[in-house]
Amino acid sequence: MEADSRLVLPLAALFTAFFVAPLVVLLLLSLHGDIAMRGWTLGNYVKFFSDPFSYSILIDTLLLGVKATLVCLLFGYPVAWLCARAGARWQSVLVFLVILPILTSVVVRTFSWIVILGRQGLLNQIVMGLGLSNEPLRLLYTEIGVVMVLAQVQMPLMVLPILTVLSKLDPNLGDASRVLGAGEWRTFFRITLPLSMPGIIAGCILTYAASVTAFVTQTLIGGARLIYMPLDIYQQAVGANNWPFAAALSIIFMVTVMIVVGVLGAIGRRSEIHGRA
């Protein structure tokens, strides 16, 4: 046991050095009035909560994560279901297509979406070519555009956990349900969906956390008109050179996201217990 503990020490030291220590420094910086850390103050937190614009940015960011996660779930679940039902050969192909975007830089993918969503982009050309609109749709630098791109960029984080759970489901459960007279939809809503909830919750947690912190995608697709927490933190630190306030924003943002993730995790544990029961 002591030998095993010694093996863990390097990992614990690495975790402390590269994760815990920066957070401690960030917290300490947020409790000072300047970067030199002279004097203790809660002024940065008071400034945030007394400014409606600041916490409206936080609310907008949290809601953006919810919207992107819901879109990911709406399209990701059918993809995961299709992968789980496919044969071994086709499943490998489909899984490769799902993870392929991860192998590409997020900057490259985001710039590709700028080309697609622009006024003269591919999507507008298709819409106008089909006669669905007489003028280009305004998708770039809008929240709709940001949600669309976030959903595509984070899609693998939703599909893979759901696929893992669906692949482990006993097919005899569905067969027994159909033998007893239940249709496909009833079988899905009464058996498949409840049993796949752990995968759904895991996918939602990963997708939500990645979406609300996606600085590159939010900034490039949303532009300067849409300000979310990652961009606000960057502007306070680099633009305004107000590092203590940027640190306070980071702490508030991190704690808020952790609360949301904790709530989702609690829902996932309850659904797992209910599924076993």
CSV table of C-alpha atoms in Angstrom, one decimal:
chain,number,residue,atom,x,y,z
A,1,MET,CA,0.0,0.0,0.0
A,2,GLU,CA,2.8,2.4,0.9
A,3,ALA,CA,4.5,1.6,-2.4
A,4,ASP,CA,1.3,2.4,-4.3
A,5,SER,CA,1.0,5.7,-2.4
A,6,ARG,CA,4.5,6.7,-3.4
A,7,LEU,CA,3.6,6.1,-7.0
A,8,VAL,CA,0.7,8.5,-6.7
A,9,LEU,CA,2.9,11.3,-5.2
A,10,PRO,CA,4.4,12.5,-8.6
A,11,LEU,CA,0.9,12.7,-10.1
A,12,ALA,CA,-0.4,14.6,-7.0
A,13,ALA,CA,2.5,17.0,-7.2
A,14,LEU,CA,1.9,17.6,-10.9
A,15,PHE,CA,-1.8,18.1,-10.3
A,16,THR,CA,-1.1,20.6,-7.5
A,17,ALA,CA,1.5,22.5,-9.5
A,18,PHE,CA,-0.4,22.9,-12.7
A,19,PHE,CA,-4.1,23.1,-11.5
A,20,VAL,CA,-4.4,23.8,-7.8
A,21,ALA,CA,-1.6,26.4,-7.5
A,22,PRO,CA,-2.8,28.6,-10.5
A,23,LEU,CA,-6.3,28.6,-9.0
A,24,VAL,CA,-5.0,29.7,-5.6
A,25,VAL,CA,-3.0,32.5,-7.3
A,26,LEU,CA,-6.1,33.5,-9.2
A,27,LEU,CA,-8.2,33.6,-6.1
A,28,LEU,CA,-5.7,35.6,-4.2
A,29,LEU,CA,-5.3,38.1,-7.1
A,30,SER,CA,-9.1,38.5,-7.2
A,31,LEU,CA,-9.0,39.6,-3.5
A,32,HIS,CA,-6.6,42.5,-4.2
A,33,GLY,CA,-7.1,45.9,-5.8
A,34,ASP,CA,-4.1,45.7,-8.1
A,35,ILE,CA,-1.7,43.1,-9.6
A,36,ALA,CA,0.9,43.9,-7.0
A,37,MET,CA,-1.5,42.4,-4.4
A,38,ARG,CA,-1.3,45.3,-2.0
A,39,GLY,CA,-4.2,45.2,0.5
A,40,TRP,CA,-7.2,42.9,0.7
A,41,THR,CA,-10.5,43.8,-0.7
A,42,LEU,CA,-13.8,42.3,-1.9
A,43,GLY,CA,-14.2,45.2,-4.3
A,44,ASN,CA,-13.9,43.2,-7.4
A,45,TYR,CA,-16.7,40.9,-6.4
A,46,VAL,CA,-18.9,43.8,-5.3
A,47,LYS,CA,-18.2,45.5,-8.6
A,48,PHE,CA,-19.4,42.5,-10.5
A,49,PHE,CA,-22.6,41.9,-8.6
A,50,SER,CA,-23.5,45.7,-8.5
A,51,ASP,CA,-23.1,46.0,-12.3
A,52,PRO,CA,-26.2,44.6,-14.1
A,53,PHE,CA,-24.2,44.5,-17.4
A,54,SER,CA,-21.6,42.2,-15.9
A,55,TYR,CA,-23.9,39.5,-14.5
A,56,SER,CA,-26.1,39.8,-17.6
A,57,ILE,CA,-23.0,38.6,-19.5
A,58,LEU,CA,-22.8,35.7,-17.1
A,59,ILE,CA,-26.5,34.8,-17.6
A,60,ASP,CA,-26.1,35.1,-21.4
A,61,THR,CA,-23.1,32.7,-21.3
A,62,LEU,CA,-24.9,30.1,-19.2
A,63,LEU,CA,-28.0,30.3,-21.5
A,64,LEU,CA,-25.7,29.9,-24.5
A,65,GLY,CA,-24.3,26.7,-23.1
A,66,VAL,CA,-27.9,25.4,-22.5
A,67,LYS,CA,-28.9,26.2,-26.1
A,68,ALA,CA,-25.8,24.6,-27.6
A,69,THR,CA,-26.2,21.5,-25.4
A,70,LEU,CA,-29.9,21.1,-26.4
A,71,VAL,CA,-29.0,21.4,-30.1
A,72,CYS,CA,-26.2,18.9,-29.6
A,73,LEU,CA,-28.5,16.5,-27.8
A,74,LEU,CA,-31.2,16.9,-30.5
A,75,PHE,CA,-28.9,15.9,-33.3
A,76,GLY,CA,-26.3,13.9,-31.4
A,77,TYR,CA,-28.7,11.2,-29.9
A,78,PRO,CA,-30.0,10.0,-33.3
A,79,VAL,CA,-26.4,9.9,-34.6
A,80,ALA,CA,-25.3,7.8,-31.5
A,81,TRP,CA,-28.4,5.6,-31.9
A,82,LEU,CA,-27.5,5.0,-35.6
A,83,CYS,CA,-23.9,4.2,-34.7
A,84,ALA,CA,-25.1,1.7,-32.0
A,85,ARG,CA,-27.4,-0.1,-34.4
A,86,ALA,CA,-25.0,-0.3,-37.3
A,87,GLY,CA,-22.9,-3.3,-38.0
A,88,ALA,CA,-19.3,-3.5,-36.8
A,89,ARG,CA,-17.9,-2.4,-40.1
A,90,TRP,CA,-20.2,0.6,-40.6
A,91,GLN,CA,-20.0,1.5,-36.9
A,92,SER,CA,-16.3,1.9,-37.2
A,93,VAL,CA,-16.8,4.2,-40.2
A,94,LEU,CA,-19.5,6.3,-38.4
A,95,VAL,CA,-17.5,6.6,-35.3
A,96,PHE,CA,-14.5,7.8,-37.3
A,97,LEU,CA,-16.7,10.4,-38.9
A,98,VAL,CA,-17.9,11.5,-35.5
A,99,ILE,CA,-14.4,12.0,-34.1
A,100,LEU,CA,-12.9,13.4,-37.3
A,101,PRO,CA,-13.7,17.0,-36.3
A,102,ILE,CA,-11.7,16.5,-33.1
A,103,LEU,CA,-8.6,15.8,-35.2
A,104,THR,CA,-9.0,19.3,-36.8
A,105,SER,CA,-8.0,22.5,-35.1
A,106,VAL,CA,-11.0,24.4,-33.7
A,107,VAL,CA,-9.7,27.6,-35.3
A,108,VAL,CA,-9.8,25.9,-38.7
A,109,ARG,CA,-13.3,24.6,-38.2
A,110,THR,CA,-14.5,28.0,-36.9
A,111,PHE,CA,-13.1,29.9,-39.8
A,112,SER,CA,-14.7,27.3,-42.1
A,113,TRP,CA,-18.0,28.2,-40.5
A,114,ILE,CA,-17.4,31.9,-41.1
A,115,VAL,CA,-17.2,31.1,-44.8
A,116,ILE,CA,-20.4,29.0,-44.6
A,117,LEU,CA,-22.5,31.4,-42.6
A,118,GLY,CA,-21.4,34.7,-44.3
A,119,ARG,CA,-23.8,36.7,-46.5
A,120,GLN,CA,-22.2,35.2,-49.6
A,121,GLY,CA,-21.5,31.9,-47.9
A,122,LEU,CA,-22.6,28.4,-48.9
A,123,LEU,CA,-25.6,28.3,-46.7
A,124,ASN,CA,-27.1,31.5,-48.0
A,125,GLN,CA,-26.4,30.5,-51.6
A,126,ILE,CA,-28.4,27.3,-51.0
A,127,VAL,CA,-31.2,29.1,-49.3
A,128,MET,CA,-31.5,31.8,-52.0
A,129,GLY,CA,-31.0,29.2,-54.7
A,130,LEU,CA,-34.0,27.2,-53.5
A,131,GLY,CA,-36.1,30.4,-53.3
A,132,LEU,CA,-36.5,30.2,-49.6
A,133,SER,CA,-35.4,33.8,-49.1
A,134,ASN,CA,-35.0,36.9,-51.3
A,135,GLU,CA,-32.1,38.2,-49.3
A,136,PRO,CA,-29.1,36.7,-47.4
A,137,LEU,CA,-29.9,35.4,-44.0
A,138,ARG,CA,-28.0,37.1,-41.2
A,139,LEU,CA,-26.3,34.2,-39.4
A,140,LEU,CA,-22.8,35.4,-38.8
A,141,TYR,CA,-22.3,37.5,-35.6
A,142,THR,CA,-25.6,36.4,-34.2
A,143,GLU,CA,-26.4,34.1,-31.3
A,144,ILE,CA,-28.1,31.6,-33.7
A,145,GLY,CA,-24.8,31.3,-35.6
A,146,VAL,CA,-22.8,30.9,-32.4
A,147,VAL,CA,-25.2,28.1,-31.2
A,148,MET,CA,-25.0,26.3,-34.5
A,149,VAL,CA,-21.2,26.3,-34.6
A,150,LEU,CA,-20.8,25.4,-31.0
A,151,ALA,CA,-23.2,22.5,-31.5
A,152,GLN,CA,-21.2,21.2,-34.5
A,153,VAL,CA,-17.8,21.7,-32.8
A,154,GLN,CA,-18.8,20.0,-29.5
A,155,MET,CA,-21.0,17.2,-31.2
A,156,PRO,CA,-18.4,14.4,-30.5
A,157,LEU,CA,-18.6,15.2,-26.8
A,158,MET,CA,-22.3,14.4,-26.9
A,159,VAL,CA,-22.3,11.5,-29.3
A,160,LEU,CA,-19.5,9.3,-27.8
A,161,PRO,CA,-20.9,9.0,-24.2
A,162,ILE,CA,-24.4,8.2,-25.5
A,163,LEU,CA,-23.0,5.7,-28.0
A,164,THR,CA,-21.0,4.0,-25.2
A,165,VAL,CA,-24.2,3.5,-23.1
A,166,LEU,CA,-26.4,2.5,-26.1
A,167,SER,CA,-23.8,-0.1,-27.1
A,168,LYS,CA,-24.0,-1.8,-23.7
A,169,LEU,CA,-27.8,-2.1,-23.6
A,170,ASP,CA,-29.1,-5.6,-23.7
A,171,PRO,CA,-31.0,-6.0,-27.1
A,172,ASN,CA,-33.2,-8.6,-25.4
A,173,LEU,CA,-35.0,-5.9,-23.5
A,174,GLY,CA,-36.2,-4.2,-26.6
A,175,ASP,CA,-37.2,-7.6,-28.1
A,176,ALA,CA,-39.1,-8.5,-25.0
A,177,SER,CA,-41.0,-5.2,-25.1
A,178,ARG,CA,-42.0,-5.7,-28.7
A,179,VAL,CA,-43.1,-9.3,-27.9
A,180,LEU,CA,-45.4,-7.9,-25.2
A,181,GLY,CA,-47.0,-5.6,-27.7
A,182,ALA,CA,-45.2,-2.4,-27.3
A,183,GLY,CA,-44.4,-0.5,-30.5
A,184,GLU,CA,-41.1,1.0,-31.5
A,185,TRP,CA,-41.8,4.4,-30.0
A,186,ARG,CA,-43.2,3.0,-26.7
A,187,THR,CA,-40.1,0.8,-26.4
A,188,PHE,CA,-37.8,3.7,-27.0
A,189,PHE,CA,-39.5,6.0,-24.5
A,190,ARG,CA,-40.0,3.4,-21.8
A,191,ILE,CA,-36.8,1.4,-22.1
A,192,THR,CA,-34.1,2.8,-24.4
A,193,LEU,CA,-34.3,6.4,-23.4
A,194,PRO,CA,-34.4,5.9,-19.6
A,195,LEU,CA,-31.5,3.4,-19.7
A,196,SER,CA,-29.4,5.7,-21.8
A,197,MET,CA,-29.8,8.7,-19.4
A,198,PRO,CA,-26.3,8.2,-17.9
A,199,GLY,CA,-24.8,8.7,-21.3
A,200,ILE,CA,-27.1,11.7,-22.0
A,201,ILE,CA,-26.1,13.4,-18.7
A,202,ALA,CA,-22.4,12.7,-19.3
A,203,GLY,CA,-22.7,14.1,-22.8
A,204,CYS,CA,-24.6,17.2,-21.6
A,205,ILE,CA,-21.9,17.9,-18.9
A,206,LEU,CA,-19.0,17.7,-21.4
A,207,THR,CA,-20.9,19.7,-24.1
A,208,TYR,CA,-22.1,22.4,-21.7
A,209,ALA,CA,-18.7,22.9,-20.0
A,210,ALA,CA,-16.9,23.0,-23.4
A,211,SER,CA,-19.5,25.4,-24.9
A,212,VAL,CA,-19.5,28.0,-22.2
A,213,THR,CA,-15.7,28.2,-22.2
A,214,ALA,CA,-15.2,28.1,-26.0
A,215,PHE,CA,-13.4,31.4,-26.3
A,216,VAL,CA,-12.3,31.0,-30.0
A,217,THR,CA,-15.7,30.0,-31.3
A,218,GLN,CA,-17.7,32.5,-29.3
A,219,THR,CA,-15.4,35.3,-30.3
A,220,LEU,CA,-14.9,34.6,-34.0
A,221,ILE,CA,-18.6,33.7,-34.7
A,222,GLY,CA,-20.1,36.2,-32.3
A,223,GLY,CA,-17.8,39.1,-33.1
A,224,ALA,CA,-17.6,42.2,-30.9
A,225,ARG,CA,-21.4,42.6,-30.7
A,226,LEU,CA,-21.9,39.4,-28.6
A,227,ILE,CA,-19.9,39.4,-25.4
A,228,TYR,CA,-19.7,36.3,-23.3
A,229,MET,CA,-17.7,35.5,-20.2
A,230,PRO,CA,-14.5,34.2,-21.8
A,231,LEU,CA,-14.2,37.4,-24.0
A,232,ASP,CA,-15.2,39.6,-21.1
A,233,ILE,CA,-12.4,38.1,-19.0
A,234,TYR,CA,-9.9,38.6,-21.8
A,235,GLN,CA,-10.9,42.2,-22.4
A,236,GLN,CA,-10.6,43.0,-18.7
A,237,ALA,CA,-7.2,41.4,-18.4
A,238,VAL,CA,-5.6,42.4,-21.7
A,239,GLY,CA,-7.6,45.4,-22.9
A,240,ALA,CA,-8.3,47.2,-19.6
A,241,ASN,CA,-5.2,45.7,-17.8
A,242,ASN,CA,-7.5,45.1,-14.8
A,243,TRP,CA,-6.1,41.7,-13.8
A,244,PRO,CA,-7.7,41.5,-10.3
A,245,PHE,CA,-11.2,42.1,-11.8
A,246,ALA,CA,-10.5,39.5,-14.5
A,247,ALA,CA,-9.5,37.1,-11.8
A,248,ALA,CA,-12.7,37.7,-10.0
A,249,LEU,CA,-14.7,37.2,-13.1
A,250,SER,CA,-12.8,33.9,-13.7
A,251,ILE,CA,-13.5,32.7,-10.2
A,252,ILE,CA,-17.2,33.6,-10.4
A,253,PHE,CA,-17.5,32.0,-13.8
A,254,MET,CA,-15.7,28.8,-12.7
A,255,VAL,CA,-17.8,28.4,-9.6
A,256,THR,CA,-21.1,29.0,-11.5
A,257,VAL,CA,-20.2,26.4,-14.2
A,258,MET,CA,-19.2,23.9,-11.5
A,259,ILE,CA,-22.6,24.4,-9.9
A,260,VAL,CA,-24.4,23.6,-13.1
A,261,VAL,CA,-22.1,20.6,-13.8
A,262,GLY,CA,-22.7,19.4,-10.2
A,263,VAL,CA,-26.5,19.7,-10.7
A,264,LEU,CA,-26.3,17.7,-13.9
A,265,GLY,CA,-24.1,15.1,-12.2
A,266,ALA,CA,-26.7,14.7,-9.4
A,267,ILE,CA,-29.4,14.3,-12.0
A,268,GLY,CA,-27.3,11.6,-13.7
A,269,ARG,CA,-26.7,9.7,-10.4
A,270,ARG,CA,-30.4,9.8,-9.6
A,271,SER,CA,-31.3,8.5,-13.1
A,272,GLU,CA,-28.7,5.8,-12.8
A,273,ILE,CA,-30.1,4.6,-9.5
A,274,HIS,CA,-33.7,4.8,-10.8
A,275,GLY,CA,-32.6,2.7,-13.9
A,276,ARG,CA,-31.1,0.0,-11.7
A,277,ALA,CA,-34.2,-0.1,-9.6
